[in-house]
Backbone as JSON Lines, residues from 0, in Angstrom:
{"i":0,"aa":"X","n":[0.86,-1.18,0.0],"ca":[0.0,0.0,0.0],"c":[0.9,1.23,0.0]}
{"i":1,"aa":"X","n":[0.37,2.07,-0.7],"ca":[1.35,3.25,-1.09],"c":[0.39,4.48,-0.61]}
{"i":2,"aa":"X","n":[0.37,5.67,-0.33],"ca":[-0.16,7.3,-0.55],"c":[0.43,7.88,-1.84]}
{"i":3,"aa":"X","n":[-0.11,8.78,-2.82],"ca":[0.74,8.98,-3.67],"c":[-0.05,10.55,-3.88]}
{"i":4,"aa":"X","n":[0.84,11.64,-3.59],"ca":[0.25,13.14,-3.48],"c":[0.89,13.78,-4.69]}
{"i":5,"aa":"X","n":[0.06,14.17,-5.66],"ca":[0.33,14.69,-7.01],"c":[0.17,16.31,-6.87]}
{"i":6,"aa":"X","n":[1.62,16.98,-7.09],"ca":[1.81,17.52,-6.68],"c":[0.98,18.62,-5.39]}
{"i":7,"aa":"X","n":[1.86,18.49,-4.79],"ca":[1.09,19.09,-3.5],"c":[1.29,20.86,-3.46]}
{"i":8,"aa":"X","n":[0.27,21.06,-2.96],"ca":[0.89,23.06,-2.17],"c":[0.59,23.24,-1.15]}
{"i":9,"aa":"X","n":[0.25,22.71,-0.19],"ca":[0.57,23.34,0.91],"c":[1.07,22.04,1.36]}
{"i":10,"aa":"X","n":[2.33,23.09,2.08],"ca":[3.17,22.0,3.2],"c":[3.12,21.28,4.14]}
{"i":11,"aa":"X","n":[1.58,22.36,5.19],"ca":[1.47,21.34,6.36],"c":[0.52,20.53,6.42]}
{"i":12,"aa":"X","n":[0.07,20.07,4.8],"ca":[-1.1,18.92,4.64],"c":[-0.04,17.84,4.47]}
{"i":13,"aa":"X","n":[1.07,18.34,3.4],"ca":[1.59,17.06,3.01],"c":[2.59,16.8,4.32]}
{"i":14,"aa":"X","n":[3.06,17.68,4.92],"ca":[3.59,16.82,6.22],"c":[2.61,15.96,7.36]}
{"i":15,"aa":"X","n":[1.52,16.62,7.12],"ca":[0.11,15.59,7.5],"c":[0.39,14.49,7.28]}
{"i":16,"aa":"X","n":[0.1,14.16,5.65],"ca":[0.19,13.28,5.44],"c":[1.42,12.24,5.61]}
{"i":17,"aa":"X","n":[2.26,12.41,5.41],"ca":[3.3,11.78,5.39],"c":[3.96,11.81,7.06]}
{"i":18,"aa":"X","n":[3.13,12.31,7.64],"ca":[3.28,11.52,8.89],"c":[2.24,10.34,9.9]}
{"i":19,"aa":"X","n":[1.17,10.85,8.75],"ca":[-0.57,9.63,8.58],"c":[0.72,8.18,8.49]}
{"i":20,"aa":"X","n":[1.01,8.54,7.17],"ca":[2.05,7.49,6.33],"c":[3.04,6.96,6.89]}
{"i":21,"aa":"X","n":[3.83,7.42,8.27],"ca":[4.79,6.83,9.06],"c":[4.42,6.03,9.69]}
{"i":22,"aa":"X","n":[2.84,6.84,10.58],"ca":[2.46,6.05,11.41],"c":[1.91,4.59,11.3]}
{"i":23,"aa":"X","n":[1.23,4.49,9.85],"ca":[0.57,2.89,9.77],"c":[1.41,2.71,8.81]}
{"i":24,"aa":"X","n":[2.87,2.84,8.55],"ca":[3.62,1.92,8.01],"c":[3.37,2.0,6.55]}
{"i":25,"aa":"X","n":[3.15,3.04,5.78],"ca":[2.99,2.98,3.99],"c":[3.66,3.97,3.51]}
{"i":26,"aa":"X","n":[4.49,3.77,2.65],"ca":[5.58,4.45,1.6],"c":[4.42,5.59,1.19]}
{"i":27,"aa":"X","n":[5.51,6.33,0.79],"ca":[4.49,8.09,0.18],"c":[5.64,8.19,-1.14]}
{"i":28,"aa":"X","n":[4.88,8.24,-1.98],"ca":[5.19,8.84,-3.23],"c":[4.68,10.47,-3.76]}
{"i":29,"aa":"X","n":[5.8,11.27,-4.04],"ca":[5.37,12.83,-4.08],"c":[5.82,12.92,-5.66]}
{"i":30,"aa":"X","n":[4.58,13.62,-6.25],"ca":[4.74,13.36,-7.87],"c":[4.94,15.22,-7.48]}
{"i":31,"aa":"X","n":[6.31,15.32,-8.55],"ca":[6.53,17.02,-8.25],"c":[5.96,17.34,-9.76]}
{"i":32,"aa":"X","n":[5.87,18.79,-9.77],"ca":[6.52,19.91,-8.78],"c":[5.39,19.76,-7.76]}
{"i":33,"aa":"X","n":[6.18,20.01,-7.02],"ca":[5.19,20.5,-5.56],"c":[5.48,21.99,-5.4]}
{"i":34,"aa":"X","n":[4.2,22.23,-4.95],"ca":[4.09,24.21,-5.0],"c":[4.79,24.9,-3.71]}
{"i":35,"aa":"X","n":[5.95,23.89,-3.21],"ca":[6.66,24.39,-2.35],"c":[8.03,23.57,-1.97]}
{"i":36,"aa":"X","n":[8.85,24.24,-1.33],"ca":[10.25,23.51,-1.05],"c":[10.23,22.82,0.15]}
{"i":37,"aa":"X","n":[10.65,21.21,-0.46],"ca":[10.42,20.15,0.51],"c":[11.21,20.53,2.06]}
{"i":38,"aa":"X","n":[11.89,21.42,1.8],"ca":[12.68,22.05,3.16],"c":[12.36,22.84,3.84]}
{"i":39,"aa":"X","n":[10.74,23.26,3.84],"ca":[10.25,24.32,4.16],"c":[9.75,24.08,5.57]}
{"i":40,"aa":"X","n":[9.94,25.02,6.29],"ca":[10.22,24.74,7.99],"c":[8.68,24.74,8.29]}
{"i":41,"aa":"X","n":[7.79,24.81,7.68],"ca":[5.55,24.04,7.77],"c":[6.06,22.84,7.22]}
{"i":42,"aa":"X","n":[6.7,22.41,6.56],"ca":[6.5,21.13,5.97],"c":[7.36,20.59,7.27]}
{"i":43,"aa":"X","n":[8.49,20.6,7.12],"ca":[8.85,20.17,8.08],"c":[8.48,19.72,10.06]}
{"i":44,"aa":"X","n":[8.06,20.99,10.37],"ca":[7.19,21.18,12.03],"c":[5.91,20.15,11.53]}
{"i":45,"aa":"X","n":[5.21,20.39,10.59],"ca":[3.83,19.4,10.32],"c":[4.42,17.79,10.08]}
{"i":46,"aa":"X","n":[5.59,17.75,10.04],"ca":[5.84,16.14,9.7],"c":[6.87,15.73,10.9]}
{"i":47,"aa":"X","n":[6.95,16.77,11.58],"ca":[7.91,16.26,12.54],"c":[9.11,15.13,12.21]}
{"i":48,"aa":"X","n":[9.69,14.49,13.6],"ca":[10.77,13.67,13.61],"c":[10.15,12.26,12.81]}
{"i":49,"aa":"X","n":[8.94,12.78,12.08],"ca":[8.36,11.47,11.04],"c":[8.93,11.51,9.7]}
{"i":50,"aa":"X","n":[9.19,12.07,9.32],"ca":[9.89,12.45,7.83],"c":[10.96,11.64,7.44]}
{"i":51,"aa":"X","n":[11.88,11.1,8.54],"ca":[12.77,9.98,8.74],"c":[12.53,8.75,8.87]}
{"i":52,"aa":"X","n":[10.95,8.87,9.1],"ca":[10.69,6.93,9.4],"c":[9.42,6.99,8.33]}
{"i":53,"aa":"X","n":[9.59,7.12,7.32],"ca":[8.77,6.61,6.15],"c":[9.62,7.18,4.47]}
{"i":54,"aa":"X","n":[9.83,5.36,3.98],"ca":[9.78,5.89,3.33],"c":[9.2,6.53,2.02]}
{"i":55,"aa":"X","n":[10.05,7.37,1.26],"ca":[9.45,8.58,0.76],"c":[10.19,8.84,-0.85]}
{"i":56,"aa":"X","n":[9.37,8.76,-1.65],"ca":[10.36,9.08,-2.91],"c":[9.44,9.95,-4.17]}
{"i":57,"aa":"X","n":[10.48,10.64,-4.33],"ca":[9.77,11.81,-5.01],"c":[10.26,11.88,-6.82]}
{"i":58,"aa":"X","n":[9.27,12.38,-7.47],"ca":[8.99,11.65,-8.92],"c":[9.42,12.92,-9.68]}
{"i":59,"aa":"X","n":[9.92,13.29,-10.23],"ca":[9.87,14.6,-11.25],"c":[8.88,14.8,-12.2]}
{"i":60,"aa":"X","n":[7.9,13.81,-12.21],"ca":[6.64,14.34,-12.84],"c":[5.61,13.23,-12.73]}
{"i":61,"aa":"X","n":[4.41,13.21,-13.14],"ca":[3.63,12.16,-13.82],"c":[3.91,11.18,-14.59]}
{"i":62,"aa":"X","n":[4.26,11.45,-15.54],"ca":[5.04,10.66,-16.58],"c":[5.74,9.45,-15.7]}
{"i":63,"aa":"X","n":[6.72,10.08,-15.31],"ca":[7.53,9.34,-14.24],"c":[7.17,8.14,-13.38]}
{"i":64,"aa":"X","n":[6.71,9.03,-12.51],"ca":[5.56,8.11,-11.67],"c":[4.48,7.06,-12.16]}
{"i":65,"aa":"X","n":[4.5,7.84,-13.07],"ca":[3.01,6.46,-13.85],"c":[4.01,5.0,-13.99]}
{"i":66,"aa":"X","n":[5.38,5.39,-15.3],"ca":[5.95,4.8,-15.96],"c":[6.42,3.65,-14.13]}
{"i":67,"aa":"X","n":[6.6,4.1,-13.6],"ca":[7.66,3.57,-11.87],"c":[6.58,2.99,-11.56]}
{"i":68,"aa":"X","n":[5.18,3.13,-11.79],"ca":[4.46,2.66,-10.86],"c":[3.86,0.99,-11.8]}
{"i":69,"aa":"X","n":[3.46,1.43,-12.69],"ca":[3.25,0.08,-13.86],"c":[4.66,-0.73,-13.89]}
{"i":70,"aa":"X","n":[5.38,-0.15,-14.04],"ca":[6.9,-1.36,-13.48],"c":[6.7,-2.02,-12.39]}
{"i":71,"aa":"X","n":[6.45,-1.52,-11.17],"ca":[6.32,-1.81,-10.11],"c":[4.86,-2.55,-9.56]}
{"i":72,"aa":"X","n":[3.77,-3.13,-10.64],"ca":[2.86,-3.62,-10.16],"c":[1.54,-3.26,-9.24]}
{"i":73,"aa":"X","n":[2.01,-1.25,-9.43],"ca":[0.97,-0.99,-8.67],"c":[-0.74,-0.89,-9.38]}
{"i":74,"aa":"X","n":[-1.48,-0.4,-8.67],"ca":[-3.04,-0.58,-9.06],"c":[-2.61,1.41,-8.24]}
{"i":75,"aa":"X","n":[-3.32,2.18,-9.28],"ca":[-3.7,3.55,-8.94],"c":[-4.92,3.88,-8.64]}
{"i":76,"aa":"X","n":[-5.46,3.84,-7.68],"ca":[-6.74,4.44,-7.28],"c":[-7.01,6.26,-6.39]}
{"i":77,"aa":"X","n":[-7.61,6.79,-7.61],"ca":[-7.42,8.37,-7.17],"c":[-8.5,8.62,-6.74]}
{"i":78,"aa":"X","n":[-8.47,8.99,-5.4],"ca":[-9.49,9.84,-4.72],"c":[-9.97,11.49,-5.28]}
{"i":79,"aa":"X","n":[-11.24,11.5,-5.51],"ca":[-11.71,12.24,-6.29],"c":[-13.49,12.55,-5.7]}
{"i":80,"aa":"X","n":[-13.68,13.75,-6.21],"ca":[-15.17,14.18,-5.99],"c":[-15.88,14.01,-7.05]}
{"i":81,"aa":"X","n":[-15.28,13.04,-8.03],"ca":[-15.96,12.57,-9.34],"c":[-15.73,11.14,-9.61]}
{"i":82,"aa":"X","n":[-15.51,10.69,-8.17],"ca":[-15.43,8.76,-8.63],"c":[-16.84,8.94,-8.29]}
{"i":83,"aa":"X","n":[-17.13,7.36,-8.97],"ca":[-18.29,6.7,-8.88],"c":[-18.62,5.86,-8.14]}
{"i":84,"aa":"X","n":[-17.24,5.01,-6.97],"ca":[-17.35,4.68,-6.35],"c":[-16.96,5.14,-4.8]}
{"i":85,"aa":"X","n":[-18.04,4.76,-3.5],"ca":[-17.99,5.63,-2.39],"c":[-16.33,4.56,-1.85]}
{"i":86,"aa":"X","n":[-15.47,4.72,-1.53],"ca":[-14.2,4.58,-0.7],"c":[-14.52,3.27,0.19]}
{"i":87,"aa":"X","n":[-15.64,3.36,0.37],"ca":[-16.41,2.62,1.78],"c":[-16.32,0.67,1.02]}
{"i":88,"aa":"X","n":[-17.03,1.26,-0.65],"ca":[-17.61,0.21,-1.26],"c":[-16.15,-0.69,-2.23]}
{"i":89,"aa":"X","n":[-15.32,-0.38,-1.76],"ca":[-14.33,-0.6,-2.98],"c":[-13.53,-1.41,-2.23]}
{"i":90,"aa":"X","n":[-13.25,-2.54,-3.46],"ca":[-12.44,-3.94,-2.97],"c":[-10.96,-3.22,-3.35]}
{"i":91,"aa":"X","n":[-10.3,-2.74,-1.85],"ca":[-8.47,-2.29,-2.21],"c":[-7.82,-3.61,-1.84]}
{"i":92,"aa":"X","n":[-6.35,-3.71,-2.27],"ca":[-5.72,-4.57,-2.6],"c":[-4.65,-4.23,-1.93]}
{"i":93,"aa":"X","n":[-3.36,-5.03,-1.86],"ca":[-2.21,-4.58,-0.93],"c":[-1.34,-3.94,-1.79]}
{"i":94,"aa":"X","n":[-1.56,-3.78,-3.38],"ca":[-0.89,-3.19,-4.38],"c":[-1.48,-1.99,-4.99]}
{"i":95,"aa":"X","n":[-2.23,-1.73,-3.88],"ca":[-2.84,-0.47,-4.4],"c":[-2.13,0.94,-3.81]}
{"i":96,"aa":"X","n":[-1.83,1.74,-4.73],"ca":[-1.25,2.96,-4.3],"c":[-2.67,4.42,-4.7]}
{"i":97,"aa":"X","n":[-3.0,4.83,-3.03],"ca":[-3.65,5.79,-3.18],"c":[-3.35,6.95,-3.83]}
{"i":98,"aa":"X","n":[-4.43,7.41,-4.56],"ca":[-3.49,9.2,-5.6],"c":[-4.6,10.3,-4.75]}
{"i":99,"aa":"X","n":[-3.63,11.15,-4.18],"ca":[-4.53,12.66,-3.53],"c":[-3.79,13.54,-4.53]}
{"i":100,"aa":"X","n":[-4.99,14.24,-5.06],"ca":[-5.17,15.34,-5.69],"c":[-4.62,16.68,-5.39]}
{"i":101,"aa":"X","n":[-4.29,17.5,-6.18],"ca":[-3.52,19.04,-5.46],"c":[-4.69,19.64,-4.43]}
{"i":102,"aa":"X","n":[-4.34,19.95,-3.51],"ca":[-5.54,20.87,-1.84],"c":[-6.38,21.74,-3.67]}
{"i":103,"aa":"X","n":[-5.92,23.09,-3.96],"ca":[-5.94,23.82,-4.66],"c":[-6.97,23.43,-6.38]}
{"i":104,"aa":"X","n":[-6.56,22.16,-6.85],"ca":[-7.13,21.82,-7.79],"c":[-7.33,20.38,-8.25]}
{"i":105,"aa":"X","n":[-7.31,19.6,-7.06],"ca":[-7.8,18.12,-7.39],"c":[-6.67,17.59,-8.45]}
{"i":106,"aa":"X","n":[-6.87,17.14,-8.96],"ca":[-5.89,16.05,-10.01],"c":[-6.72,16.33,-11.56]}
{"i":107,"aa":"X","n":[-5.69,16.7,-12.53],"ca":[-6.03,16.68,-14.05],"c":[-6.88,15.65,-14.68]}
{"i":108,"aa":"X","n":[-7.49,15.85,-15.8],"ca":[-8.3,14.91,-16.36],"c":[-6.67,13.92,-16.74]}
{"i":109,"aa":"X","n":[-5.94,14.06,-17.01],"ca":[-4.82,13.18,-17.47],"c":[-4.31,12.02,-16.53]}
{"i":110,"aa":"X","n":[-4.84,12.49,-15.46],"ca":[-4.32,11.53,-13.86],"c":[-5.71,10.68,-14.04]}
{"i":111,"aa":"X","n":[-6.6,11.37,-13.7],"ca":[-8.14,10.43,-13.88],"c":[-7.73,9.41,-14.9]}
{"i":112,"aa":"X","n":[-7.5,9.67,-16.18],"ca":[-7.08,8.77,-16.94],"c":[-5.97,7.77,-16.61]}
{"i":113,"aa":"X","n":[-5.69,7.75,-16.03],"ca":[-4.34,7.11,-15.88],"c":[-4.7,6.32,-15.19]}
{"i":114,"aa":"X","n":[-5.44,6.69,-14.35],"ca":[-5.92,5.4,-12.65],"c":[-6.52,4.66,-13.24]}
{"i":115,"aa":"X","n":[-6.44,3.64,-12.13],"ca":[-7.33,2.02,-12.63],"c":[-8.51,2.29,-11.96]}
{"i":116,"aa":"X","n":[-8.8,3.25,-11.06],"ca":[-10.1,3.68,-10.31],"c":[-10.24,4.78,-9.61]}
{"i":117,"aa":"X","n":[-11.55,5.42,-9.31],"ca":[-11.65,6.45,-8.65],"c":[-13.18,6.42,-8.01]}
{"i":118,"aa":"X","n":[-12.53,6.73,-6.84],"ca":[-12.94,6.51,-5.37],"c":[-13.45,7.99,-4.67]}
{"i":119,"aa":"X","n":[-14.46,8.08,-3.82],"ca":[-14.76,9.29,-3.51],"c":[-15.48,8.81,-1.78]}
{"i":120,"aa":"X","n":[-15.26,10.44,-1.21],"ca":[-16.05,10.22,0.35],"c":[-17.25,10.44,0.05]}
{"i":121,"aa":"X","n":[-18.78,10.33,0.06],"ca":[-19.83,10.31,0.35],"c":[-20.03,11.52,1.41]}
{"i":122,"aa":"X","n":[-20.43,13.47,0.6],"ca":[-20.45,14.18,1.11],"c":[-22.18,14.47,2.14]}
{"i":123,"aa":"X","n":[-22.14,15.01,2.92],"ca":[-23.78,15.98,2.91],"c":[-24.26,16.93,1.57]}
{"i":124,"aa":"X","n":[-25.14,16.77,1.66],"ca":[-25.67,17.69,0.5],"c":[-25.27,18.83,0.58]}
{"i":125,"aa":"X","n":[-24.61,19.93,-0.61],"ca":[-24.08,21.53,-0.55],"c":[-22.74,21.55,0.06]}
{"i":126,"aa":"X","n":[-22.03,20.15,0.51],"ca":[-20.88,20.13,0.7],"c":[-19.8,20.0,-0.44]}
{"i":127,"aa":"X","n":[-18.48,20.35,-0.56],"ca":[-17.46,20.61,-1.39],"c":[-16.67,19.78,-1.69]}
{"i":128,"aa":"X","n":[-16.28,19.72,-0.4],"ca":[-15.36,18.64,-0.07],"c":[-14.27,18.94,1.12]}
{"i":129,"aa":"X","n":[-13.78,17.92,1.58],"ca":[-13.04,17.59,2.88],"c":[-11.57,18.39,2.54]}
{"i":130,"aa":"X","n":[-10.82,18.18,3.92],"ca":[-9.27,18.55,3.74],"c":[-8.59,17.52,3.12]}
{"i":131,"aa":"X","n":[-7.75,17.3,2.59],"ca":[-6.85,16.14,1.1],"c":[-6.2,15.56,2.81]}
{"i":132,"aa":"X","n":[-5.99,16.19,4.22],"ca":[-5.11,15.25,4.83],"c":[-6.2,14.19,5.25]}
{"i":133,"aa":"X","n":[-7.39,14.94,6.01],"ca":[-8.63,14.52,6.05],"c":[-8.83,13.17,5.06]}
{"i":134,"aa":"X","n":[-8.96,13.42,4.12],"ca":[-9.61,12.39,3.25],"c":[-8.15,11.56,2.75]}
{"i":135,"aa":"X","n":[-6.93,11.4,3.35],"ca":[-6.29,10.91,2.65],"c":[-5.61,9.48,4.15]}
{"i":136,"aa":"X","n":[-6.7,10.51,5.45],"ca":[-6.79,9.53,6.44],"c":[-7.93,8.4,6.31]}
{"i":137,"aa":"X","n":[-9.18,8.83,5.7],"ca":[-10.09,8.05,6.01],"c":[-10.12,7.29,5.02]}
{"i":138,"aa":"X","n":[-9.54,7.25,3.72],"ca":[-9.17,6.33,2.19],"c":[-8.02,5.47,3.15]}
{"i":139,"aa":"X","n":[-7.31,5.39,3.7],"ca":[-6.03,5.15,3.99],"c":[-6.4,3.93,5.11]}
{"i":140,"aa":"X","n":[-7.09,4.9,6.24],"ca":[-7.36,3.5,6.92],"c":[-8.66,2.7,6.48]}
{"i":141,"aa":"X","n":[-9.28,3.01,5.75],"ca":[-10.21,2.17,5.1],"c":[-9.61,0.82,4.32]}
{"i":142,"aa":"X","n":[-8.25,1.29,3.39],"ca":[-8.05,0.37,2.35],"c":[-7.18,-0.64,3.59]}
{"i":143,"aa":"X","n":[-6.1,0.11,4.37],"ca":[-5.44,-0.96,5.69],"c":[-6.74,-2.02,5.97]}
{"i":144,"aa":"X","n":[-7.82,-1.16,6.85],"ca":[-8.52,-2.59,7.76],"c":[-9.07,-3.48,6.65]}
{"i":145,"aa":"X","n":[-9.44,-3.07,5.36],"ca":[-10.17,-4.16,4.58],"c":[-8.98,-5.11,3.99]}
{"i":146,"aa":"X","n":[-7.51,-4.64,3.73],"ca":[-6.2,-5.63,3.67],"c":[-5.9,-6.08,4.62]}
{"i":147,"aa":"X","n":[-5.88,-6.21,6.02],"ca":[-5.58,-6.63,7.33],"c":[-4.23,-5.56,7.1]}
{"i":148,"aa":"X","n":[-3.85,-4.68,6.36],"ca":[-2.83,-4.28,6.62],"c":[-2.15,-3.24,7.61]}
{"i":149,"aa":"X","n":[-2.94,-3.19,8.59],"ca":[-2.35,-2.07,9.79],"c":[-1.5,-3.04,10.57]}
{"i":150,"aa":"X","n":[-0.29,-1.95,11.15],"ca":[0.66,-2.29,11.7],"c":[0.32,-3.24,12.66]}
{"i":151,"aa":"X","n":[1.05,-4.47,13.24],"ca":[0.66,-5.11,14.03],"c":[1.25,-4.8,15.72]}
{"i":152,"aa":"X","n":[0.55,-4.53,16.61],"ca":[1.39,-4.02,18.11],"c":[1.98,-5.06,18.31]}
{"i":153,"aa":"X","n":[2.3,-6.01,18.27],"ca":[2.95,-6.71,18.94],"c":[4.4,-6.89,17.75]}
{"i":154,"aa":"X","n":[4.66,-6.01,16.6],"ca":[5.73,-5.77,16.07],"c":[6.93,-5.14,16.22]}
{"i":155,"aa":"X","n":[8.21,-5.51,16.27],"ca":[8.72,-4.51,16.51],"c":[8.88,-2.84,16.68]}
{"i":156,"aa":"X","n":[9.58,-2.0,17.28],"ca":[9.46,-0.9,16.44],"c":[8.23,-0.23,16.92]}
C-alpha cells in the first residue's frame, strides 16, 4: 500500500500526510513539482521527527511516476469528488497505491485517466469537499482494515 500526493501546495497537509504514512507503516510517493520547497520549515514542524521513518520518494513528474508505478505492479486508485465509487464500497488490494489530488485543484483529467479507479467520500448535501489530509486519512485506513494491513502491536518498532 502506497499514498501517492500529485503535486502538492501546501506543506502542512503534506507533512500531515506523510506523517498519517509513518504512522501505519505505507511508503508516500510525491509526484513534483510541488508548490513548495520540501525544506520548508511548515512542511517540516507538520511532519515532525516522522519524515525519517517513512519511506518517501519523489517523482519529477507524472510521466515518471506512472511509468515507476506500472513497473512496479501498482493498481492507482485516485481519490476524487468525481469517482463513482464511495471509498467505503471498494475492494483495495495490498498493491494499491492511493493518488490525492492538489488541496488547490484536485488532479487533471490526465491523472483520472491514468488510474485504474476512482474513489470518492460520500459528502452531505451543498458540501465541497473535505481537507486532502482529512480524506487521505479516512481512504487510507479504510483500504489498511479491509487488507488486514495495519501495523501489528505486537511488532517490533
Amino acid at each position: 500500500m502506497r499514498l501517492v500526493l500529485f503535486q502538492p501546495d501546501i506543506p502542512q497537509n503534506t507533512g500531515t500526510m506523510i506523517r498519517l504514512a509513518a504512522c501505519l507503516g505505507v511508503a508516500v510517493d510525491i509526484v513534483e513539482p510541488a508548490g513548495f520547497d520540501v525544506s520548508d520549515r511548515h512542511f517540516r514542524r507538520s511532519g515532525m521527527d516522522y519524515l525519517d521513518r517513512v519511506e518517501i520518494i519523489r517523482h519529477p513528474s507524472w510521466r515518471a511516476f506512472h511509468d515507476w508505478s506500472r513497473a512496479n505492479g501498482l493498481r492507482l486508485v485516485l481519490a476524487t469528488v468525481q469517482g463513482s465509487v464511495p471509498y467505503t464500497d471498494f475492494s483495495y488490494g495490498a498493491n494499491d497505491a492511493i493518488v490525492m489530488g492538489r488541496e488547490s485543484a484536485g488532479a487533471p483529467e490526465y491523472v483520472h485517466e491514468a488510474c485504474d479507479a476512482r474513489i470518492r467520500i460520500p459528502l452531505a448535501p451543498g458540501m465541497r469537499s473535505l481537507n486532502v489530509a482529512v480524506c487521505a486519512g479516512m481512504m487510507l485506513g479504510e483500504a489498511l482494515r479491509r487488507t488486514d494491513g495495519f501495523p501489528r502491536a505486537d511488532a517490533p518498532g
